[in-house]
mmCIF file with all atom_site columns, C-alpha atoms in Angstrom:
data_model
loop_
_atom_site.group_PDB
_atom_site.id
_atom_site.type_symbol
_atom_site.label_atom_id
_atom_site.label_alt_id
_atom_site.label_comp_id
_atom_site.label_asym_id
_atom_site.label_entity_id
_atom_site.label_seq_id
_atom_site.pdbx_PDB_ins_code
_atom_site.Cartn_x
_atom_site.Cartn_y
_atom_site.Cartn_z
_atom_site.occupancy
_atom_site.B_iso_or_equiv
_atom_site.pdbx_formal_charge
_atom_site.auth_seq_id
_atom_site.auth_comp_id
_atom_site.auth_asym_id
_atom_site.auth_atom_id
_atom_site.pdbx_PDB_model_num
ATOM 1   C CA . MET A 1 1   ? 11.889  -11.233 -16.969 1.00 88.00 ? 1   MET A CA 1
ATOM 2   C CA . LYS A 1 2   ? 11.485  -9.663  -13.846 1.00 86.00 ? 2   LYS A CA 1
ATOM 3   C CA . ALA A 1 3   ? 10.137  -6.586  -15.177 1.00 90.00 ? 3   ALA A CA 1
ATOM 4   C CA . CYS A 1 4   ? 7.743   -8.740  -17.243 1.00 90.00 ? 4   CYS A CA 1
ATOM 5   C CA . LEU A 1 5   ? 6.392   -10.413 -14.523 1.00 89.00 ? 5   LEU A CA 1
ATOM 6   C CA . ALA A 1 6   ? 6.496   -7.456  -12.041 1.00 91.00 ? 6   ALA A CA 1
ATOM 7   C CA . TYR A 1 7   ? 4.039   -5.775  -14.857 1.00 92.00 ? 7   TYR A CA 1
ATOM 8   C CA . VAL A 1 8   ? 1.486   -8.816  -14.674 1.00 91.00 ? 8   VAL A CA 1
ATOM 9   C CA . LEU A 1 9   ? 1.656   -9.012  -11.358 1.00 88.00 ? 9   LEU A CA 1
ATOM 10  C CA . VAL A 1 10  ? 0.610   -5.255  -11.013 1.00 88.00 ? 10  VAL A CA 1
ATOM 11  C CA . ALA A 1 11  ? -2.139  -5.798  -14.021 1.00 87.00 ? 11  ALA A CA 1
ATOM 12  C CA . LEU A 1 12  ? -3.867  -8.665  -11.782 1.00 83.00 ? 12  LEU A CA 1
ATOM 13  C CA . VAL A 1 13  ? -3.663  -6.557  -8.504  1.00 82.00 ? 13  VAL A CA 1
ATOM 14  C CA . LEU A 1 14  ? -5.454  -3.875  -10.768 1.00 82.00 ? 14  LEU A CA 1
ATOM 15  C CA . LEU A 1 15  ? -7.870  -5.821  -12.197 1.00 78.00 ? 15  LEU A CA 1
ATOM 16  C CA . GLN A 1 16  ? -8.838  -7.386  -9.291  1.00 77.00 ? 16  GLN A CA 1
ATOM 17  C CA . THR A 1 17  ? -9.097  -4.349  -7.502  1.00 79.00 ? 17  THR A CA 1
ATOM 18  C CA . PHE A 1 18  ? -11.128 -2.597  -10.479 1.00 81.00 ? 18  PHE A CA 1
ATOM 19  C CA . SER A 1 19  ? -13.077 -5.368  -10.880 1.00 80.00 ? 19  SER A CA 1
ATOM 20  C CA . ARG A 1 20  ? -16.579 -3.464  -10.944 1.00 82.00 ? 20  ARG A CA 1
ATOM 21  C CA . GLU A 1 21  ? -14.789 -0.740  -13.564 1.00 85.00 ? 21  GLU A CA 1
ATOM 22  C CA . VAL A 1 22  ? -14.029 -3.701  -15.871 1.00 83.00 ? 22  VAL A CA 1
ATOM 23  C CA . LEU A 1 23  ? -17.416 -4.705  -15.343 1.00 83.00 ? 23  LEU A CA 1
ATOM 24  C CA . VAL A 1 24  ? -18.464 -1.452  -16.772 1.00 85.00 ? 24  VAL A CA 1
ATOM 25  C CA . VAL A 1 25  ? -16.023 -1.036  -19.902 1.00 88.00 ? 25  VAL A CA 1
ATOM 26  C CA . ASP A 1 26  ? -17.292 -4.351  -20.692 1.00 87.00 ? 26  ASP A CA 1
ATOM 27  C CA . TYR A 1 27  ? -20.568 -3.506  -20.942 1.00 85.00 ? 27  TYR A CA 1
ATOM 28  C CA . ALA A 1 28  ? -20.348 -0.286  -22.625 1.00 87.00 ? 28  ALA A CA 1
ATOM 29  C CA . LEU A 1 29  ? -17.840 -2.056  -25.060 1.00 90.00 ? 29  LEU A CA 1
ATOM 30  C CA . ASN A 1 30  ? -20.524 -5.180  -25.735 1.00 88.00 ? 30  ASN A CA 1
ATOM 31  C CA . GLN A 1 31  ? -23.478 -3.576  -25.081 1.00 86.00 ? 31  GLN A CA 1
ATOM 32  C CA . ALA A 1 32  ? -24.995 -4.676  -28.420 1.00 85.00 ? 32  ALA A CA 1
ATOM 33  C CA . THR A 1 33  ? -24.180 -8.261  -28.030 1.00 87.00 ? 33  THR A CA 1
ATOM 34  C CA . ILE A 1 34  ? -25.266 -8.321  -24.472 1.00 84.00 ? 34  ILE A CA 1
ATOM 35  C CA . THR A 1 35  ? -28.399 -6.854  -25.255 1.00 82.00 ? 35  THR A CA 1
ATOM 36  C CA . ALA A 1 36  ? -29.001 -9.306  -28.447 1.00 83.00 ? 36  ALA A CA 1
ATOM 37  C CA . ARG A 1 37  ? -27.800 -12.694 -26.077 1.00 85.00 ? 37  ARG A CA 1
ATOM 38  C CA . PHE A 1 38  ? -28.458 -12.063 -22.473 1.00 81.00 ? 38  PHE A CA 1
ATOM 39  C CA . CYS A 1 39  ? -31.075 -9.232  -22.024 1.00 81.00 ? 39  CYS A CA 1
ATOM 40  C CA . VAL A 1 40  ? -34.500 -10.652 -20.281 1.00 80.00 ? 40  VAL A CA 1
ATOM 41  C CA . ASN A 1 41  ? -36.632 -8.009  -21.909 1.00 78.00 ? 41  ASN A CA 1
ATOM 42  C CA . LYS A 1 42  ? -35.929 -8.649  -25.580 1.00 77.00 ? 42  LYS A CA 1
ATOM 43  C CA . ALA A 1 43  ? -39.391 -9.305  -26.071 1.00 77.00 ? 43  ALA A CA 1
ATOM 44  C CA . LYS A 1 44  ? -40.551 -5.836  -24.473 1.00 79.00 ? 44  LYS A CA 1
ATOM 45  C CA . PRO A 1 45  ? -38.443 -3.213  -26.778 1.00 76.00 ? 45  PRO A CA 1
ATOM 46  C CA . ALA A 1 46  ? -40.259 -0.351  -25.191 1.00 79.00 ? 46  ALA A CA 1
ATOM 47  C CA . MET A 1 47  ? -38.777 -0.564  -21.483 1.00 80.00 ? 47  MET A CA 1
ATOM 48  C CA . HIS A 1 48  ? -35.022 0.521   -23.470 1.00 80.00 ? 48  HIS A CA 1
ATOM 49  C CA . CYS A 1 49  ? -33.439 -2.085  -20.899 1.00 83.00 ? 49  CYS A CA 1
ATOM 50  C CA . ASN A 1 50  ? -30.783 -2.429  -23.815 1.00 81.00 ? 50  ASN A CA 1
ATOM 51  C CA . GLY A 1 51  ? -28.680 -5.361  -21.659 1.00 83.00 ? 51  GLY A CA 1
ATOM 52  C CA . LYS A 1 52  ? -28.847 -3.293  -18.392 1.00 84.00 ? 52  LYS A CA 1
ATOM 53  C CA . CYS A 1 53  ? -30.703 -5.936  -16.381 1.00 86.00 ? 53  CYS A CA 1
ATOM 54  C CA . TYR A 1 54  ? -27.955 -8.192  -17.314 1.00 85.00 ? 54  TYR A CA 1
ATOM 55  C CA . PHE A 1 55  ? -25.755 -5.698  -16.120 1.00 85.00 ? 55  PHE A CA 1
ATOM 56  C CA . ALA A 1 56  ? -27.145 -5.284  -12.893 1.00 87.00 ? 56  ALA A CA 1
ATOM 57  C CA . LYS A 1 57  ? -26.919 -9.140  -12.743 1.00 88.00 ? 57  LYS A CA 1
ATOM 58  C CA . GLN A 1 58  ? -23.307 -9.151  -12.848 1.00 88.00 ? 58  GLN A CA 1
ATOM 59  C CA . LEU A 1 59  ? -22.652 -6.170  -10.506 1.00 87.00 ? 59  LEU A CA 1
ATOM 60  C CA . ARG A 1 60  ? -24.711 -8.268  -7.756  1.00 90.00 ? 60  ARG A CA 1
ATOM 61  C CA . GLN A 1 61  ? -23.227 -11.074 -8.175  1.00 90.00 ? 61  GLN A CA 1
ATOM 62  C CA . GLN A 1 62  ? -19.476 -9.164  -7.885  1.00 85.00 ? 62  GLN A CA 1
ATOM 63  C CA . GLN A 1 63  ? -21.115 -7.751  -5.023  1.00 85.00 ? 63  GLN A CA 1
ATOM 64  C CA . GLU A 1 64  ? -21.816 -10.970 -3.472  1.00 86.00 ? 64  GLU A CA 1
ATOM 65  C CA . ARG A 1 65  ? -18.307 -12.349 -4.519  1.00 82.00 ? 65  ARG A CA 1
ATOM 66  C CA . GLU A 1 66  ? -16.626 -9.337  -2.530  1.00 77.00 ? 66  GLU A CA 1
ATOM 67  C CA . LYS A 1 67  ? -18.826 -9.476  0.530   1.00 78.00 ? 67  LYS A CA 1
ATOM 68  C CA . GLN A 1 68  ? -17.461 -13.561 0.717   1.00 75.00 ? 68  GLN A CA 1
ATOM 69  C CA . LEU A 1 69  ? -13.899 -12.932 0.031   1.00 66.00 ? 69  LEU A CA 1
ATOM 70  C CA . PRO A 1 70  ? -12.950 -10.780 3.240   1.00 64.00 ? 70  PRO A CA 1
ATOM 71  C CA . ASN A 1 71  ? -14.429 -13.942 5.594   1.00 62.00 ? 71  ASN A CA 1
ATOM 72  C CA . HIS A 1 72  ? -12.730 -16.492 3.398   1.00 60.00 ? 72  HIS A CA 1
ATOM 73  C CA . LEU A 1 73  ? -9.511  -14.678 4.245   1.00 61.00 ? 73  LEU A CA 1
ATOM 74  C CA . LYS A 1 74  ? -10.337 -14.184 7.532   1.00 62.00 ? 74  LYS A CA 1
ATOM 75  C CA . GLU A 1 75  ? -10.779 -18.248 7.893   1.00 65.00 ? 75  GLU A CA 1
ATOM 76  C CA . GLN A 1 76  ? -7.456  -18.518 6.529   1.00 64.00 ? 76  GLN A CA 1
ATOM 77  C CA . LEU A 1 77  ? -5.881  -16.180 8.770   1.00 61.00 ? 77  LEU A CA 1
ATOM 78  C CA . GLU A 1 78  ? -7.562  -18.001 12.038  1.00 64.00 ? 78  GLU A CA 1
ATOM 79  C CA . MET A 1 79  ? -6.611  -20.931 10.443  1.00 62.00 ? 79  MET A CA 1
ATOM 80  C CA . LEU A 1 80  ? -3.109  -20.107 10.271  1.00 58.00 ? 80  LEU A CA 1
ATOM 81  C CA . LEU A 1 81  ? -2.518  -18.414 13.756  1.00 57.00 ? 81  LEU A CA 1
ATOM 82  C CA . LEU A 1 82  ? -4.492  -21.580 15.185  1.00 56.00 ? 82  LEU A CA 1
ATOM 83  C CA . GLY A 1 83  ? -1.621  -24.262 13.312  1.00 53.00 ? 83  GLY A CA 1
ATOM 84  C CA . MET A 1 84  ? 0.788   -21.777 14.659  1.00 56.00 ? 84  MET A CA 1
ATOM 85  C CA . GLY A 1 85  ? 0.528   -23.115 18.098  1.00 54.00 ? 85  GLY A CA 1
ATOM 86  C CA . SER A 1 86  ? 1.751   -20.738 20.936  1.00 55.00 ? 86  SER A CA 1
ATOM 87  C CA . PRO A 1 87  ? 3.903   -17.814 20.328  1.00 58.00 ? 87  PRO A CA 1
ATOM 88  C CA . VAL A 1 88  ? 7.668   -18.019 21.272  1.00 61.00 ? 88  VAL A CA 1
ATOM 89  C CA . PRO A 1 89  ? 8.172   -15.423 23.800  1.00 62.00 ? 89  PRO A CA 1
ATOM 90  C CA . PRO A 1 90  ? 11.155  -12.797 23.202  1.00 65.00 ? 90  PRO A CA 1
ATOM 91  C CA . ARG A 1 91  ? 14.295  -13.247 24.531  1.00 71.00 ? 91  ARG A CA 1
ATOM 92  C CA . PRO A 1 92  ? 15.272  -10.853 26.688  1.00 72.00 ? 92  PRO A CA 1
ATOM 93  C CA . LEU A 1 93  ? 17.741  -8.086  24.678  1.00 71.00 ? 93  LEU A CA 1
ATOM 94  C CA . THR A 1 94  ? 21.105  -8.322  26.334  1.00 75.00 ? 94  THR A CA 1
ATOM 95  C CA . TYR A 1 95  ? 24.067  -5.289  25.779  1.00 73.00 ? 95  TYR A CA 1
ATOM 96  C CA . PRO A 1 96  ? 27.398  -5.743  25.843  1.00 75.00 ? 96  PRO A CA 1
ATOM 97  C CA . VAL A 1 97  ? 28.894  -4.061  29.088  1.00 75.00 ? 97  VAL A CA 1
ATOM 98  C CA . VAL A 1 98  ? 31.097  -1.262  28.285  1.00 76.00 ? 98  VAL A CA 1
ATOM 99  C CA . ALA A 1 99  ? 33.613  0.449   29.940  1.00 77.00 ? 99  ALA A CA 1
ATOM 100 C CA . VAL A 1 100 ? 33.025  4.007   29.979  1.00 77.00 ? 100 VAL A CA 1
ATOM 101 C CA . ARG A 1 101 ? 35.713  7.115   30.854  1.00 78.00 ? 101 ARG A CA 1
ATOM 102 C CA . GLN A 1 102 ? 35.119  9.906   32.627  1.00 76.00 ? 102 GLN A CA 1
ATOM 103 C CA . TYR A 1 103 ? 37.074  13.086  32.130  1.00 73.00 ? 103 TYR A CA 1
ATOM 104 C CA . GLN A 1 104 ? 37.106  16.257  34.096  1.00 72.00 ? 104 GLN A CA 1
ATOM 105 C CA . LEU A 1 105 ? 35.886  19.630  32.641  1.00 70.00 ? 105 LEU A CA 1
ATOM 106 C CA . LEU A 1 106 ? 38.647  22.116  32.424  1.00 68.00 ? 106 LEU A CA 1
ATOM 107 C CA . ALA A 1 107 ? 37.624  25.469  33.018  1.00 67.00 ? 107 ALA A CA 1
ATOM 108 C CA . LEU A 1 108 ? 39.220  27.690  30.577  1.00 68.00 ? 108 LEU A CA 1
ATOM 109 C CA . GLN A 1 109 ? 40.966  30.143  31.405  1.00 67.00 ? 109 GLN A CA 1
ATOM 110 C CA . VAL A 1 110 ? 39.821  33.433  29.895  1.00 64.00 ? 110 VAL A CA 1
ATOM 111 C CA . PRO A 1 111 ? 41.889  36.898  29.961  1.00 61.00 ? 111 PRO A CA 1
ATOM 112 C CA . LYS A 1 112 ? 40.629  39.405  32.520  1.00 62.00 ? 112 LYS A CA 1
ATOM 113 C CA . VAL A 1 113 ? 42.306  42.401  30.294  1.00 62.00 ? 113 VAL A CA 1
ATOM 114 C CA . GLY A 1 114 ? 40.449  43.648  27.536  1.00 60.00 ? 114 GLY A CA 1
ATOM 115 C CA . LEU A 1 115 ? 41.544  43.623  24.175  1.00 61.00 ? 115 LEU A CA 1
ATOM 116 C CA . ARG A 1 116 ? 44.268  45.329  23.028  1.00 66.00 ? 116 ARG A CA 1
ATOM 117 C CA . GLY A 1 117 ? 42.536  46.646  19.615  1.00 70.00 ? 117 GLY A CA 1
ATOM 118 C CA . VAL A 1 118 ? 41.507  44.488  16.349  1.00 74.00 ? 118 VAL A CA 1
ATOM 119 C CA . PHE A 1 119 ? 44.359  42.036  14.874  1.00 76.00 ? 119 PHE A CA 1
ATOM 120 C CA . ARG A 1 120 ? 45.726  43.014  11.726  1.00 77.00 ? 120 ARG A CA 1
ATOM 121 C CA . PRO A 1 121 ? 47.439  40.662  9.460   1.00 78.00 ? 121 PRO A CA 1
ATOM 122 C CA . PRO A 1 122 ? 51.123  41.522  8.523   1.00 81.00 ? 122 PRO A CA 1
ATOM 123 C CA . GLN A 1 123 ? 51.063  43.852  5.212   1.00 82.00 ? 123 GLN A CA 1
ATOM 124 C CA . GLY A 1 124 ? 54.312  42.625  4.020   1.00 76.00 ? 124 GLY A CA 1
ATOM 125 C CA . LEU A 1 125 ? 52.760  39.291  2.218   1.00 65.00 ? 125 LEU A CA 1
ATOM 126 C CA . ILE A 1 126 ? 50.902  40.698  -0.436  1.00 60.00 ? 126 ILE A CA 1
#
């Protein structure tokens, strides 16, 4: 059920994002119907309009809707921010005090005598 809802929401977002492309595909698929019903230049077949006038009108309307949408969202955001009132100042972060032990570094005793040779493990275990 959740996967189906997710697919529907993704499809709606993609349709909104690619609305201009949806108009182009719709025009390409229904060009004959658009030419017969909605074409302004039906009486002038020499212009070879084929419904492009209607398609251009649809694109203009879509662009106007896109121009109006950000202003509407901006107004809603401003109303939301004004409705929230003054922001609450953040509380200062307090950290618990932890006692830290300090250790003295011990100087390593390095033998000053050179190595007596290479270490070889006992051979009797093999």
